[in-house]
Amino acid sequence: MSPAAGEQLSGAHREGRGVEARRVFIGAGCNRVVNNVSWGACGLVAFGTQNAVALFSPLRGEIVTTLPGHKAPVNCTLWLPTKKDVLQVRGKETHYLLSGSADGTIMAWKIASGKGEWSHVLQLPGMHKKGITCLAGRMVSDTVAIFASTSSDGIVVIWEMEIEPTTPGGDCKVSCLHALSVGLKPMVSLSLAVLPEQGGHLILAMGGLDHKIHIYCGDKAGKFVKACELKGHSDWIRSLDFSLPVMMGGEKHNLFLVSSSQDRTIRIWKMTSEAAASGSSVPLRKGAIEMTSYIEGPLFVAGSTSYQVSLESLLVGHEDWVYSVEWQPPTLLTGDEAHQPMSILSASMDKMMMMWRPEKNTGLWINSVTVGELSHSALGFYGGHWQSDGRSILAHGYGGSFHMWRDVGLDSENWQPQIVPSGHFAPVSDLTWARSGQYLLSVSHDQTTRIFAPWRNQVNPGDMVYWREIARPQIHGHDLNCVTFIQGSGNHRFVSGADEKVSRVFEAPLSFLKTLQQATLLKPDISEDFGNVQVLGANMSALGLSQKPIYTHAGVKESPSGNSNDGPDSMETIPDAVPTVFTEPPVEDQLAWNTLWPESHKLYGHGNELFSICCDYEGKLVASSCKAQSAAVAEIWLWEVGTWKAVGRLQSHNLTVTQMEFSRDNVFLLSVSRDRHLSIFSISKTEEGAEHRLVAKLEAHKRIIWACSWNPFGYEFATGSRDKSVKIWCVKDASSVKLLATLPQFRDSVTALAWMCHDRASNAGVLAVGMDNGLIELWSVSGGRASAGSTPDSPLSVACTLRFDPVLCHVSTVHRLRWREPSSTDEESTLELASCGADHTVRVFEVRDTI
């Protein structure tokens, strides 16, 4: 962690004696790489989301924290002790987590799972010059772990982690034991095991781009030598996993290795110590000489024992690359003995996970359970993981999504989908609260629009409320850049802009309105709304751009013959969406297809890709801007809500307008731009549409202005810039702008601002400031009251009240901050702040006045 971050961590609440912030929600998608996810024996799942390591609780189905520190995307994670270290896990409250990133950095974290505390322990010495692709390790004693890392630089490094036993939950130290060069074709998968009856010897399997599995033997000192190669796969080796030693048919301690490849097959390799096999395998050789000679692999020596490798089974069932294989975690028997279940979980790009087990009578390995589906919705799974008790399985997919199933059967297996966290898997560019504040709408470069809301328990409404993704209104073919909610009465509507010249208007379907009612346990604002809404849901078009409505009356009429609709027209939208009213939070497949909103209008006019958009507070005008390098293209367009006609083209800026906002009484429109200028327009609604006049334009900062925000109770506003400054201004005499204050220099570029007032009489409020480094600060602002026709009647007072703990914050640029408008039922001392950023996350904070 950088010194600056460390200072802010220690002084996070020193200045804010009367204000504290608490994390309410984190929404994030998983980085789309193999080996990114690790399910620990502590019960938490670790994964990389952009440059952060996120931890989520499968029990609660929510992300509990993100850990800052990496400067590049996180590629892989590893818990120590692992789920295989059942003897070392017992009674442990402190677990360690390793994470490797795309710049070759490996970090270690200490997690006190019982207390919910975590801390950054150390950054490992820089042995790798390129991205880390896999981490694998095992505990070799209660206080020592050996682990290996591989990178695309062709180096495999063996490390030792020593946990300080002197204090409970003590720190650890890591040292590099050995570095192996594997040549021009790097290894992408590793597995490490302790050899049976050879307590001091380890075996390391590595596989990669040369289609071979390389077996190395070594000791606890970390000196590994190559033992043999296993050939058979015809494409990249993607995953390897050693079992614990297994007792089979009188033989002692067989070790099994399972491998998977892009050739769509899985191979199980058996390693038998020569001493144990000498009596049982001789008769077999005589009886089945041809088959045995075919499946027998090489012989290798470790310590004083030689091991015979043979191909136990070849598993064929997946229809695409098999990215992941994992043995079911062992269970602890009485007498400190670990039992290895003969069960393997595989995950593939065909969007299926399979469990493979030997058939009882013949011993042949068969696919006993399949979850997921051969699906139309994008690509499949990058990895599959067992829970330590073997009752739940987790996959992470191409869309940054998690999929979890749990065996809820009593007499027989019955694997059912479970609720998991979800979120964007690319930078989140904008977000907005619904006009009622009931939910949050975000847009991202992952080409989706998502709705997050607190889901209340219908059985026990007083229970803990967890935030869930409840709908995905837009799945687009272009990166989404901006969104605004249309205020005022009527149905829920929003306008979004993407990397295209068209803005699109969406309207909530009946299925969403009823789902929202289920989530909030509130009655709708207007009882007639449900009757007036004729659209049940929406279908995705063939090109993934427009979303066509599914009407309530059409759905009823066509449902009897829907199954027989095999004509050519049915190919246009495959599959048809099934709009659903959800009584519990939807899972990924439901979100991806059955929660779309219909597109009602397109707004044509801009010459380049949309960049910024906003709506007035009456819900009558929408303003939009696009990327621009000339004054003609940098126009702000005004659109009339309802008719959706262009009613104004505002000219002032020379480069892209980065943000716009209407004053709370809709008298003024504020805009800021890459040209370092701010502009104030007066806006008045007319019968023909709207009239506008440029009130003021001035160069406000020395660098790009990224953000602006009005005081909700007056005509003061704030601007934030790449020059690391925030300035507060007021509109003077409805004809000019005056600078009221310049806040002290910030540590990084200011990229997001949001002003919220809590006392109209004293004009007191709080200004949230988001920065390029992901950090957030709160500043109190009071005084300086100004109206459109007067000068401020009291001096402006500003002070920093809270610097958020870096663990709460984003790890990359904050793109947007939004306060939720307080409702009549809210506590006066509590505010909710939403943020989104380049680290793929959407966050909600509760800000409480503690005085």
CSV table of C-alpha atoms in Angstrom, one decimal, residues 608-612 625-631 633-636 653-660 671-677 704-706:
chain,number,residue,atom,x,y,z
A,608,ASN,CA,-20.5,11.7,-32.4
A,609,GLU,CA,-20.8,9.2,-29.5
A,610,LEU,CA,-22.9,10.3,-26.6
A,611,PHE,CA,-20.9,11.4,-23.5
A,612,SER,CA,-23.2,13.1,-21.0
A,625,SER,CA,-23.9,16.1,-25.2
A,626,CYS,CA,-21.4,14.0,-27.3
A,627,LYS,CA,-17.7,13.7,-27.8
A,628,ALA,CA,-16.4,16.7,-29.7
A,629,GLN,CA,-13.3,18.4,-31.0
A,630,SER,CA,-15.0,21.5,-32.5
A,631,ALA,CA,-17.6,24.0,-31.4
A,633,VAL,CA,-20.2,19.2,-32.6
A,634,ALA,CA,-19.9,20.3,-28.9
A,635,GLU,CA,-23.5,21.6,-28.9
A,636,ILE,CA,-25.8,20.6,-26.0
A,653,HIS,CA,-18.1,25.0,-25.6
A,654,ASN,CA,-15.3,24.0,-28.1
A,655,LEU,CA,-14.6,20.5,-26.8
A,656,THR,CA,-16.6,17.6,-25.2
A,657,VAL,CA,-19.1,18.7,-22.5
A,658,THR,CA,-18.1,16.3,-19.7
A,659,GLN,CA,-21.1,16.9,-17.3
A,660,MET,CA,-24.3,18.9,-17.1
A,671,SER,CA,-22.2,22.6,-18.1
A,672,VAL,CA,-18.5,21.9,-17.9
A,673,SER,CA,-16.1,20.8,-20.6
A,674,ARG,CA,-12.7,19.5,-21.7
A,675,ASP,CA,-12.1,23.1,-22.9
A,676,ARG,CA,-11.6,24.1,-19.2
A,677,HIS,CA,-14.7,26.4,-19.3
A,704,ILE,CA,-10.0,19.6,-18.0
A,705,ILE,CA,-13.1,20.1,-15.8
A,706,TRP,CA,-14.6,16.6,-15.1
